[in-house]
mmCIF file of C-alpha atoms in Angstrom:
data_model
loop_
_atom_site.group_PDB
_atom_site.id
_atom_site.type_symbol
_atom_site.label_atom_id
_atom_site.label_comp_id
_atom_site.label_asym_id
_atom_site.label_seq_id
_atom_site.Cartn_x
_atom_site.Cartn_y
_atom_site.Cartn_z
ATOM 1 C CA UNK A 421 0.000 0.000 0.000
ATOM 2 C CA UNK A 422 3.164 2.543 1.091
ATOM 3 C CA UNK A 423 4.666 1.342 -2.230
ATOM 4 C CA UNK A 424 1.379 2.330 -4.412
ATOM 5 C CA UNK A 425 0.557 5.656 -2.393
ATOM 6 C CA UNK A 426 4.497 6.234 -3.182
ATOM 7 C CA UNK A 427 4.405 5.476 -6.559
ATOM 8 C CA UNK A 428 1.500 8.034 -7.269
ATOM 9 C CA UNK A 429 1.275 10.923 -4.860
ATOM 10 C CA UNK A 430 2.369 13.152 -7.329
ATOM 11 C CA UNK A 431 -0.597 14.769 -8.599
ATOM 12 C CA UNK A 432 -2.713 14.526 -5.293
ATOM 13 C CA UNK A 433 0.099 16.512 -3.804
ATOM 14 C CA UNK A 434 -0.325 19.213 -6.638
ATOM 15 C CA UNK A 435 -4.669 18.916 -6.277
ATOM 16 C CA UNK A 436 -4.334 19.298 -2.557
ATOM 17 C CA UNK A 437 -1.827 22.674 -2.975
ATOM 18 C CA UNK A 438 -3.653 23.800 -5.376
ATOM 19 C CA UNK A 439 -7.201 23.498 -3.104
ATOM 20 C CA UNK A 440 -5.055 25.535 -0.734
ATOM 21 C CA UNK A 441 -4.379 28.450 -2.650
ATOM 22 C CA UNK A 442 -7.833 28.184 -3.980
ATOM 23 C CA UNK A 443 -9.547 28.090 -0.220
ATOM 24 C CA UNK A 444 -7.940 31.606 0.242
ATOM 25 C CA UNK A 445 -10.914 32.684 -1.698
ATOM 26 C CA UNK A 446 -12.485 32.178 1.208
ATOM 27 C CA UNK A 447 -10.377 34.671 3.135
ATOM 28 C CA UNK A 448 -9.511 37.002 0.218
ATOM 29 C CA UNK A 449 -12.842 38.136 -1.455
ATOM 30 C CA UNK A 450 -11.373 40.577 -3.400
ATOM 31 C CA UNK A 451 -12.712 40.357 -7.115
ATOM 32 C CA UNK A 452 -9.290 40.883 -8.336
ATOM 33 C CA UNK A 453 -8.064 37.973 -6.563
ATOM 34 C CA UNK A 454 -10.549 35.590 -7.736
ATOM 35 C CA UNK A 455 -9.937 36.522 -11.030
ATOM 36 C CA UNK A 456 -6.601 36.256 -10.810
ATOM 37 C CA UNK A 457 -6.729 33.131 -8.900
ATOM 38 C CA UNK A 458 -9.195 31.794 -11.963
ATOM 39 C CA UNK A 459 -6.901 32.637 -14.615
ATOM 40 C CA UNK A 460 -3.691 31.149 -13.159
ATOM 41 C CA UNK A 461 -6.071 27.809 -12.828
ATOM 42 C CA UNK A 462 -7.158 27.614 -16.608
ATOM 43 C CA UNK A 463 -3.297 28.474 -17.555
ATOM 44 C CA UNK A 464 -2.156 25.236 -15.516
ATOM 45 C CA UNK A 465 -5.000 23.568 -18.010
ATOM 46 C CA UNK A 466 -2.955 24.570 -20.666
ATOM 47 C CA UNK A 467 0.271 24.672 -19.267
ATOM 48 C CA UNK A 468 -0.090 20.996 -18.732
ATOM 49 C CA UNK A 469 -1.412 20.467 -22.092
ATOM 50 C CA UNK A 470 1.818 21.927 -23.534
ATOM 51 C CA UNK A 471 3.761 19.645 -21.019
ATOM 52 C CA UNK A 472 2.280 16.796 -22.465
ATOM 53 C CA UNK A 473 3.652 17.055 -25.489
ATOM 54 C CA UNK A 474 6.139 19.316 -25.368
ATOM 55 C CA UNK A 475 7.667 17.880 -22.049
ATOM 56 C CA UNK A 476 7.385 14.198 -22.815
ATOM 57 C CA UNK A 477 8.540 14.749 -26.859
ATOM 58 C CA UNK A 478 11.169 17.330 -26.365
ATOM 59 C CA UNK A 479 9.477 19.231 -29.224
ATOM 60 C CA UNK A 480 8.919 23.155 -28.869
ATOM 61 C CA UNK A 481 5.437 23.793 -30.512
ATOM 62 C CA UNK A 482 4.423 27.022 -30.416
ATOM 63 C CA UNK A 483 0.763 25.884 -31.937
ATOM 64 C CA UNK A 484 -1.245 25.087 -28.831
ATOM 65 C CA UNK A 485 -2.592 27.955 -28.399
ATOM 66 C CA UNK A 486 -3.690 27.930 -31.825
ATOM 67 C CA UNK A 487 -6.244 25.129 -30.275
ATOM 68 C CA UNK A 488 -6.502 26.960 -27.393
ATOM 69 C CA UNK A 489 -8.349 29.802 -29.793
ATOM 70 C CA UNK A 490 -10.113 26.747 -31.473
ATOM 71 C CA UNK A 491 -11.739 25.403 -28.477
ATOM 72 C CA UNK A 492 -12.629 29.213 -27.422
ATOM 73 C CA UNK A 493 -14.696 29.678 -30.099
ATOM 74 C CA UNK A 494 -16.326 26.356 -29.883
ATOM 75 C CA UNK A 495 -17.084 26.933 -26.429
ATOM 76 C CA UNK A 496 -18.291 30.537 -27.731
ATOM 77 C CA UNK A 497 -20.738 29.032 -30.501
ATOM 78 C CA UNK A 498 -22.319 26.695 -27.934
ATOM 79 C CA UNK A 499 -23.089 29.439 -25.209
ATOM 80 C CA UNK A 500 -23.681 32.663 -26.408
ATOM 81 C CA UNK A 501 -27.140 34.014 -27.355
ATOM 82 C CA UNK A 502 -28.938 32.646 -30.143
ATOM 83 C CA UNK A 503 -30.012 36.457 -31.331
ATOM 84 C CA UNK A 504 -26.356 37.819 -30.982
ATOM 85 C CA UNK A 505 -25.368 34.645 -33.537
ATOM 86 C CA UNK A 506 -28.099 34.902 -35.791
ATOM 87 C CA UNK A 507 -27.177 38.297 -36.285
ATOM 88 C CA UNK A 508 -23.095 38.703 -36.149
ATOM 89 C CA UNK A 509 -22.491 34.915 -36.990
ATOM 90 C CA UNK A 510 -24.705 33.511 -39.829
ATOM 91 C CA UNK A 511 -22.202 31.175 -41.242
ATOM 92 C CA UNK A 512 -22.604 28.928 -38.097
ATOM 93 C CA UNK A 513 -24.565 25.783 -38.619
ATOM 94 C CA UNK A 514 -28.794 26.407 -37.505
ATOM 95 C CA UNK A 515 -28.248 23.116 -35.139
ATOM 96 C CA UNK A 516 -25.304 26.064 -33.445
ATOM 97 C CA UNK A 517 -26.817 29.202 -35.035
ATOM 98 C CA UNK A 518 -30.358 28.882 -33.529
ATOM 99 C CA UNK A 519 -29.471 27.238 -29.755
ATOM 100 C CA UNK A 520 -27.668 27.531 -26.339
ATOM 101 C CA UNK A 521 -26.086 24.789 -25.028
ATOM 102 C CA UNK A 522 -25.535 24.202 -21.342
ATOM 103 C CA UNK A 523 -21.597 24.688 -20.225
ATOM 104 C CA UNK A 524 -20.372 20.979 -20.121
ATOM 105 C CA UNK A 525 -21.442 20.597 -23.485
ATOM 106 C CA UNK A 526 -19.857 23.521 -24.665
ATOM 107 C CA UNK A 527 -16.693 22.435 -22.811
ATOM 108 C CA UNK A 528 -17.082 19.107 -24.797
ATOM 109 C CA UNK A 529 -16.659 20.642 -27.764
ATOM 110 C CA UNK A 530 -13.612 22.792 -26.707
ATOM 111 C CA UNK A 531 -11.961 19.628 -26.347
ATOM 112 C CA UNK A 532 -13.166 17.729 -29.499
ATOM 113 C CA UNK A 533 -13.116 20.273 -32.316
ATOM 114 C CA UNK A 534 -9.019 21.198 -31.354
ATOM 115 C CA UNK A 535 -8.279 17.395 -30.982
ATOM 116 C CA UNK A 536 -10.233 16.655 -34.639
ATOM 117 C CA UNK A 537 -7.725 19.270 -36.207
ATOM 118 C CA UNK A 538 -5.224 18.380 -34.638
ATOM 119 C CA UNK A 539 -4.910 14.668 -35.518
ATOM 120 C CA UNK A 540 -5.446 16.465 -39.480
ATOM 121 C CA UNK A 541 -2.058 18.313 -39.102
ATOM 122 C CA UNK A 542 -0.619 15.912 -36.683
ATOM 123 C CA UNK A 543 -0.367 13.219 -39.121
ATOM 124 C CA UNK A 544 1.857 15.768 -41.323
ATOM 125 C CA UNK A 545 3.603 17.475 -38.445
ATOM 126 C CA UNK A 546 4.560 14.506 -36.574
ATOM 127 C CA UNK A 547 6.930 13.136 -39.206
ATOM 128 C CA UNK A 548 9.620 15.885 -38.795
ATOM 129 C CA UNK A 549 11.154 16.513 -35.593
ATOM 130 C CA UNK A 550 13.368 19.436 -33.899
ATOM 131 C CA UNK A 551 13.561 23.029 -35.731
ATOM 132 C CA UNK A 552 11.190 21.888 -38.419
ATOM 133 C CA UNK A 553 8.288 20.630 -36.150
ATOM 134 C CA UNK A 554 8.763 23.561 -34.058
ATOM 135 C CA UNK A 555 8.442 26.223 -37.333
ATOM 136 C CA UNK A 556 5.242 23.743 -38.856
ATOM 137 C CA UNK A 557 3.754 24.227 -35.414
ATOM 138 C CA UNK A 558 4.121 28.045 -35.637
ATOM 139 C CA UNK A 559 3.014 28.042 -39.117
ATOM 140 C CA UNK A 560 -0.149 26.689 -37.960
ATOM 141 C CA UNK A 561 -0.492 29.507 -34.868
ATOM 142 C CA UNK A 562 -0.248 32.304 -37.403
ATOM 143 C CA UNK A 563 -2.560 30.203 -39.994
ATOM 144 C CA UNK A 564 -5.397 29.846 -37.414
ATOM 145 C CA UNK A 565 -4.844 33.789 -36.016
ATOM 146 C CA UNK A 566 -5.849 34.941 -39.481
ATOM 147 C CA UNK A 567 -8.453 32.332 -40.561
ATOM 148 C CA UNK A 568 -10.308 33.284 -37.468
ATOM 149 C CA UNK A 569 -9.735 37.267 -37.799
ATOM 150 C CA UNK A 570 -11.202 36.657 -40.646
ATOM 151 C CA UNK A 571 -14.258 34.914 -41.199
ATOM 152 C CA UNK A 572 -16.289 37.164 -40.330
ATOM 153 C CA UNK A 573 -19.603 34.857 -40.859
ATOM 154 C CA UNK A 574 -18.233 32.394 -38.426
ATOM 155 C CA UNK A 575 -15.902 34.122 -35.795
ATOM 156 C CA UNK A 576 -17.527 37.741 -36.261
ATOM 157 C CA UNK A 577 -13.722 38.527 -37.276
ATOM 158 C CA UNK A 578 -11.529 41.416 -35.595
ATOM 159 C CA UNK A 579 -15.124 42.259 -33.900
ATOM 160 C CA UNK A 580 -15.923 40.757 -30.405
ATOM 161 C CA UNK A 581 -18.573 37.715 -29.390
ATOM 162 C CA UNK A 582 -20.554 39.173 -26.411
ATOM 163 C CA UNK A 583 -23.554 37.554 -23.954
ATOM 164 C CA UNK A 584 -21.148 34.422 -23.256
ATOM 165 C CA UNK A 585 -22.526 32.805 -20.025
ATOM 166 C CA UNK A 586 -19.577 34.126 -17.290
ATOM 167 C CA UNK A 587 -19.816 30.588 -15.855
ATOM 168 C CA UNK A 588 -16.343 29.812 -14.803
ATOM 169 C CA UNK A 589 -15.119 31.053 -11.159
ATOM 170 C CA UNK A 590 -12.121 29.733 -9.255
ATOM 171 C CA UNK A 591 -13.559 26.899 -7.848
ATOM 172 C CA UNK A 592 -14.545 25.514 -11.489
ATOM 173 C CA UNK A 593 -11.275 26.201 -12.725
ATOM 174 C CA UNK A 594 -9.835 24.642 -10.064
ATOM 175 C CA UNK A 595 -11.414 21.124 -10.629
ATOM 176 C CA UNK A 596 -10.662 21.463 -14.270
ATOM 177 C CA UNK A 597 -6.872 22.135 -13.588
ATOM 178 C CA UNK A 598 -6.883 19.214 -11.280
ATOM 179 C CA UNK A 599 -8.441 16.943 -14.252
ATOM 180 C CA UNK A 600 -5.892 18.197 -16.310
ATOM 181 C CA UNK A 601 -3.111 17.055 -13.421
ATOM 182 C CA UNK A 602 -4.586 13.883 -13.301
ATOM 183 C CA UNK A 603 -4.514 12.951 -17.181
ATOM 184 C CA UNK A 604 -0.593 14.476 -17.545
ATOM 185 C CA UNK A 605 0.027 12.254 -14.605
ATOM 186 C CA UNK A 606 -1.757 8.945 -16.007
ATOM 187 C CA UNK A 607 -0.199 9.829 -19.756
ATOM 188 C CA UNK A 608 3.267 10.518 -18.511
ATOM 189 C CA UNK A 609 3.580 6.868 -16.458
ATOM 190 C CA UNK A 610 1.552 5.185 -19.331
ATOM 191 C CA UNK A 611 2.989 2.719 -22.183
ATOM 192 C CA UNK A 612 2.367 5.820 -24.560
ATOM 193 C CA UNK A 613 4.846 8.541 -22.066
ATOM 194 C CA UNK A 614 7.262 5.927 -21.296
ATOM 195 C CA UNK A 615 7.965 4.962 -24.903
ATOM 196 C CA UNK A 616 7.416 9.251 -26.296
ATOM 197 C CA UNK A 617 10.455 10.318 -23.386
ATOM 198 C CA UNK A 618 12.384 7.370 -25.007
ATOM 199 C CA UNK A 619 11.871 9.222 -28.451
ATOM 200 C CA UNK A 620 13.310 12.695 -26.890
ATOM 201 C CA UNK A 621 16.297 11.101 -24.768
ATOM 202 C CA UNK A 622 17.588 9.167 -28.033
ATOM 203 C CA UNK A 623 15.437 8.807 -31.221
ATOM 204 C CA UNK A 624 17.634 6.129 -32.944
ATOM 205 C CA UNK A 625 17.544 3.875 -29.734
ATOM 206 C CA UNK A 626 13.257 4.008 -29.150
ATOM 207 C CA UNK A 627 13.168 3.229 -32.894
ATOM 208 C CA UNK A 628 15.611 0.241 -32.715
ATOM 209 C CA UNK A 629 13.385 -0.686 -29.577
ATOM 210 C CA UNK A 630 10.104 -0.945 -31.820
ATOM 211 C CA UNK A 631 9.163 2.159 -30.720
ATOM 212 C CA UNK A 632 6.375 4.103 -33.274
ATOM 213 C CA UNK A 633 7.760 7.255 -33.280
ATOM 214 C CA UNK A 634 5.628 9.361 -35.153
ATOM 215 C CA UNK A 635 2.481 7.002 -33.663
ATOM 216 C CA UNK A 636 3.237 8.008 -29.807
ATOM 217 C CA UNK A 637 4.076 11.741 -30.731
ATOM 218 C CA UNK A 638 0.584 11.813 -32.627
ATOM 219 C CA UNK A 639 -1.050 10.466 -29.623
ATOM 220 C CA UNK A 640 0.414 13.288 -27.241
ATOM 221 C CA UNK A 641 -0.297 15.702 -29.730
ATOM 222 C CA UNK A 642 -3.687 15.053 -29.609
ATOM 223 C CA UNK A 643 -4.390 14.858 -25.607
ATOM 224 C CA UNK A 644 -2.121 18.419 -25.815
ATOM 225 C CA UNK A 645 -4.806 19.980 -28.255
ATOM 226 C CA UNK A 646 -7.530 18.824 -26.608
ATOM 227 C CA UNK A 647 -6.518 19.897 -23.073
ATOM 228 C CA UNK A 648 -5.444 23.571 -24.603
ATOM 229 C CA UNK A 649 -8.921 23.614 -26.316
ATOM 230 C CA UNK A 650 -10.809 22.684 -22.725
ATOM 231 C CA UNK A 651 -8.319 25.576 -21.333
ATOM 232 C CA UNK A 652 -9.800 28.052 -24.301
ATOM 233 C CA UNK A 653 -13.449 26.677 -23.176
ATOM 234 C CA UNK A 654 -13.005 27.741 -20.159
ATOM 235 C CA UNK A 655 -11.234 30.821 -21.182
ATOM 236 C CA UNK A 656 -14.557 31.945 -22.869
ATOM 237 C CA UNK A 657 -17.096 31.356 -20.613
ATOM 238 C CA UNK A 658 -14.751 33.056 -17.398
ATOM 239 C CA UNK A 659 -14.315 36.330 -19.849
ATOM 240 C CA UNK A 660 -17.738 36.275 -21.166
ATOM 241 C CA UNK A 661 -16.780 38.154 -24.152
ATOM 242 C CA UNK A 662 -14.374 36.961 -26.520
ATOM 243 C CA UNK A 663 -12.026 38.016 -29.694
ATOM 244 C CA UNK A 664 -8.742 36.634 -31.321
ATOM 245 C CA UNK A 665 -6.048 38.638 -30.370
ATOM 246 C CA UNK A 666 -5.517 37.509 -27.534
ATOM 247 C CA UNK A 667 -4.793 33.599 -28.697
ATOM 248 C CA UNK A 668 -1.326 34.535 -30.442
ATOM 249 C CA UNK A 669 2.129 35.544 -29.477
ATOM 250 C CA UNK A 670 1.418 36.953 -26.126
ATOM 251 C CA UNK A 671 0.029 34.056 -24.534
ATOM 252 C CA UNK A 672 1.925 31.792 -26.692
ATOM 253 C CA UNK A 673 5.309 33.229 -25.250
ATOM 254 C CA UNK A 674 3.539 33.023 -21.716
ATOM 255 C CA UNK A 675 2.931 30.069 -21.641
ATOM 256 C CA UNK A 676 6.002 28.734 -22.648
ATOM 257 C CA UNK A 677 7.776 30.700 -20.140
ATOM 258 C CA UNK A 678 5.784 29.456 -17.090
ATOM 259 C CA UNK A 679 6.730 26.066 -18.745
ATOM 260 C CA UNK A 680 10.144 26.704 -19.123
ATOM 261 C CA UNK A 681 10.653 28.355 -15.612
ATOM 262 C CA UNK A 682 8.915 25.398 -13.413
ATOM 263 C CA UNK A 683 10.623 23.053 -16.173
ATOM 264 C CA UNK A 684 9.559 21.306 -18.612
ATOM 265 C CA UNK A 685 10.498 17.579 -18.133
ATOM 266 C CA UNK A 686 7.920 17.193 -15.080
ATOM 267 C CA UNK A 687 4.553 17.948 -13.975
ATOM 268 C CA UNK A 688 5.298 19.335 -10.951
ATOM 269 C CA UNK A 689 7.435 22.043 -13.398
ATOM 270 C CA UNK A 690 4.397 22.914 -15.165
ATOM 271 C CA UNK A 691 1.957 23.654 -12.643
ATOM 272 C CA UNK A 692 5.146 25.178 -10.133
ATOM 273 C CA UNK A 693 5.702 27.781 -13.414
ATOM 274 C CA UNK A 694 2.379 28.890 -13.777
ATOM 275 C CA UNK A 695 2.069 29.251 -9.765
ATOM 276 C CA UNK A 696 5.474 31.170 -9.871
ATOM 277 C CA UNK A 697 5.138 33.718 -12.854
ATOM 278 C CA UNK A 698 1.612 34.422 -11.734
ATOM 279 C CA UNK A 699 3.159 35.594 -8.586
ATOM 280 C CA UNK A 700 5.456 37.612 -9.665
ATOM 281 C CA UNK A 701 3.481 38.978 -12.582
ATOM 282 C CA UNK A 702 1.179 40.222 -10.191
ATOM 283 C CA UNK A 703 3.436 41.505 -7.690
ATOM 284 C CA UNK A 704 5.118 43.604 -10.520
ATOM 285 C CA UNK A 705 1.138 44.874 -11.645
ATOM 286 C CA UNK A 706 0.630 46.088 -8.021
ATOM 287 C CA UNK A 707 4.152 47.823 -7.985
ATOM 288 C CA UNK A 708 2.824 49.548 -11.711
ATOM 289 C CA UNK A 709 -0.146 50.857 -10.021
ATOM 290 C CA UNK A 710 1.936 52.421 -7.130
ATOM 291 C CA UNK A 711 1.979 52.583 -3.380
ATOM 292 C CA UNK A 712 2.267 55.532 -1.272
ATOM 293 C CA UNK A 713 4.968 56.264 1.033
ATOM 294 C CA UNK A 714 4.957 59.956 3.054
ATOM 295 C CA UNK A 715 2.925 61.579 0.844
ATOM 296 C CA UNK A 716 4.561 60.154 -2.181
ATOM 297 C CA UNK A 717 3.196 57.813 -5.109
ATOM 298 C CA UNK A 718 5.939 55.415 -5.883
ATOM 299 C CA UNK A 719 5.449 53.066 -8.529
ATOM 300 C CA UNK A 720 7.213 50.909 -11.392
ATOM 301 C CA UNK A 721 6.790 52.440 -15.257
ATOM 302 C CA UNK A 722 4.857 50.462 -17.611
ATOM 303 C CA UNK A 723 5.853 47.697 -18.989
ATOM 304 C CA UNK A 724 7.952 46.226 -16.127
ATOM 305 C CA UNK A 725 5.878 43.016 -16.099
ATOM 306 C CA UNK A 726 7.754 42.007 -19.275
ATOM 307 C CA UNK A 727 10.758 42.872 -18.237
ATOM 308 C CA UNK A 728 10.189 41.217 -14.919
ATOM 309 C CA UNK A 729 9.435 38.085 -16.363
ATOM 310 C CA UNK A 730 12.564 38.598 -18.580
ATOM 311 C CA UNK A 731 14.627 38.989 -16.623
ATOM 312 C CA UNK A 732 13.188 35.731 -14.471
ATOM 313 C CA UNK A 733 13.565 33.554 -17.243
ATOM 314 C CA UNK A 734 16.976 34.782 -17.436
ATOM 315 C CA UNK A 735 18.211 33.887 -13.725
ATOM 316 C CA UNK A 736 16.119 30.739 -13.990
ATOM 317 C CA UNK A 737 18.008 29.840 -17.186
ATOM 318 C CA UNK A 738 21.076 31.141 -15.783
ATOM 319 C CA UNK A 739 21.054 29.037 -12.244
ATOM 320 C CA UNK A 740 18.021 26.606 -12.769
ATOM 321 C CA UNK A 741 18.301 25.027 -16.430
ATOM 322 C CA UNK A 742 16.092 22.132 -15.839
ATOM 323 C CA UNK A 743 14.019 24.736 -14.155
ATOM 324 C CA UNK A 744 12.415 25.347 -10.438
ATOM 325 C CA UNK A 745 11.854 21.869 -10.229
ATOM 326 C CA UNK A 746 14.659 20.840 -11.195
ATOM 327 C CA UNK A 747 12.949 17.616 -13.398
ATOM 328 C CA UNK A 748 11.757 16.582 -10.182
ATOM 329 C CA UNK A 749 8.265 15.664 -9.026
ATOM 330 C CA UNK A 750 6.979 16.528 -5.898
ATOM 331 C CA UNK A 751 7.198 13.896 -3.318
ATOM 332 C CA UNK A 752 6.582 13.356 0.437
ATOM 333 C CA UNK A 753 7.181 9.336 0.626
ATOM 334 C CA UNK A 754 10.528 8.233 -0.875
ATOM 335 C CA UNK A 755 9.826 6.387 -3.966
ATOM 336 C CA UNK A 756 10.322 2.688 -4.616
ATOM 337 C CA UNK A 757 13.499 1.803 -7.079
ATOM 338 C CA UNK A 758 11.375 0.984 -10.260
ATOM 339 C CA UNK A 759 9.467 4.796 -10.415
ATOM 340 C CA UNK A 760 8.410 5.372 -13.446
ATOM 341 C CA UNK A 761 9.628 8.821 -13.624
ATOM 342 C CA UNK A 762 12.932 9.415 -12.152
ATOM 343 C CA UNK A 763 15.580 12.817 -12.341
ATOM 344 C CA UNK A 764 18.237 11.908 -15.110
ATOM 345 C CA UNK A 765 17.604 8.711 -15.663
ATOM 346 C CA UNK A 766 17.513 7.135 -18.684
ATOM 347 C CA UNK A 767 14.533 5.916 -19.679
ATOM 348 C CA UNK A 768 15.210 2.966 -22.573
ATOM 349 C CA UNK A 769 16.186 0.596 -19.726
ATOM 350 C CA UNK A 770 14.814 -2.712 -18.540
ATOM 351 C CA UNK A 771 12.341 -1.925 -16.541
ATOM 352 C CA UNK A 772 10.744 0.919 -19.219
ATOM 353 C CA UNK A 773 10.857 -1.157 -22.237
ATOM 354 C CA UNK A 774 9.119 -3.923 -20.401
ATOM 355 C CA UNK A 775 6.180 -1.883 -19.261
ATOM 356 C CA UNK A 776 6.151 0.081 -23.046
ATOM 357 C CA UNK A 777 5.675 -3.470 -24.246
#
């Protein structure tokens, strides 16, 4: 029993902290705080959906958010009022055009329609690998900014979608960013994660093992997309309003950072980044606002939450490579020998290829 609870207290660690910082709700009801508190939960959804693949294939893809955007606008054609579409977005389908759905189905297809498009460009994608995967995958960020700025029949272009149901607090974010925990977790020690980290520690070897490269990449690809798209879904519905712009470089860039900070290689990296650069993101926004001291308004000029995060990704790069977890999961019971994820450990050995086969 010791051995199982052992073996997988990663992500109930992570859900419990996480329940923590989202009980100070309870003590903090500023709305600023909630909202910030419920966007830092839906960017662990899709931090964890770039981990996925990004983490486990040791391929930068700067494309999620492209499904991200996707499953935003799904989520946005389900849920917002059937006069505001009939009028702004008569391209949509009557069985869309003409009804509101209720929010899980709206959330269901935030996840499906991103995961349908991406196992179209996956199957193409998938077959290259470093610098070329990564420039495909950016290709496809820029294609779906402009396709969706616009169609104006469908998207209502550069122009905004209003009366989306505001349905999404910190509490449902929450128990969507620990479902997203909990299938990075199960993917990462599955058959699938163990043989995709063989394919990023040495290619050649997984492929002289059997290993399917371009199969188990395509399958991570797709449980990215549709995780990003569920983080887009709820994206919509906590805005209420919703327009392209911001699904491109900005919160690509983001998001990448947070990943790159906490460290890519674990889960407990992905959801430690997004907790960290939230922090100090926010920190730097209340020094940009000012404080006074004696009389005096002292504050920080515009624009030092970029540099602030700058310059973090900087010293983390600098004195933390493998990040602020240091490829580590979280752990309160010492693991048994045979863990399925272990700090610099190769993973084509015995005990891997036996549970990949």
């Amino acid at each position: 029993m010791r051995k199982l609870i052992a073996r997988h207290q990663t992500p109930a660690l992570l859900i419990i902290l996480l329940g923590l910082i989202a009980a100070t709700t309870m003590l903090v009801e500023a709305e600023g705080y909630q909202v910030t508190l419920t966007e830092m939960f839906i960017r662990i959804v899709a931090v964890v959906g770039l981990y996925v693949f990004i983490g486990n294939s040791g391929i930068i893809s700067f494309g999620q958010i492209g499904f991200m955007c996707i499953g935003a606008y799904a989520a946005a054609w389900a849920t917002a009022e059937p006069a505001f579409k009939s009028i702004m977005l008569p391209g949509l389908p009557a069985l869309l055009r003409e009804q509101q759905y209720p929010f899980l189905v709206a959330i269901g297809g935030a996840m499906l329609l991103p995961t349908l498009i991406a196992l179209l460009l996956g199957l193409a994608i998938m077959r290259l690998s470093g610098t070329a995967a990564s420039i495909a995958t950016f290709a496809f960020l820029i294609i779906v900014n402009s396709v969706y700025s616009n169609w104006d029949s469908l998207t209502a272009g550069v122009s905004s979608i209003v009366g989306i149901p505001t349905v999404v607090g910190p509490w449902t974010a929450y128990l969507f960013a620990g479902f997203a925990i909990l299938v990075g977790y199960l993917f990462q020690i599955s058959r699938f994660g163990l043989m995709l980290r063989a394919t990023r520690d040495d290619e050649v070897a997984a492929r002289a093992c059997a290993v399917k490269v371009v199969q188990v990449r395509l399958i991570a690809f797709l449980l990215s997309a549709a995780l990003t798209g569920i983080a887009g879904g709820l994206y919509a519905q906590f805005l209420g309003i919703l327009t392209v712009d911001p699904f491109y470089l900005g919160l690509t860039f983001i998001t990448i950072a947070m990943l790159v900070v906490g460290g890519m290689f674990s889960l407990t990296g992905a959801v430690t980044g997004v907790v960290s650069v939230t922090a100090v993101v926010e920190l730097l926004r209340v020094f940009e606002r000012g404080f006074e001291v004696g009389g005096t308004t002292i504050a920080l000029p515009q624009g030092s939450q970029e540099i602030g995060l700058g310059i973090v990704m900087a010293l983390t790069l600098l004195f933390r490579p493998s990040g602020l977890a240091g490829g580590r999961e979280v752990a309160l019971i010492d693991e048994a020998p045979q863990s399925a994820v272990r700090k610099n450990t190769p993973l084509l050995d015995v005990r891997d290829t036996e549970a990949a086969q």
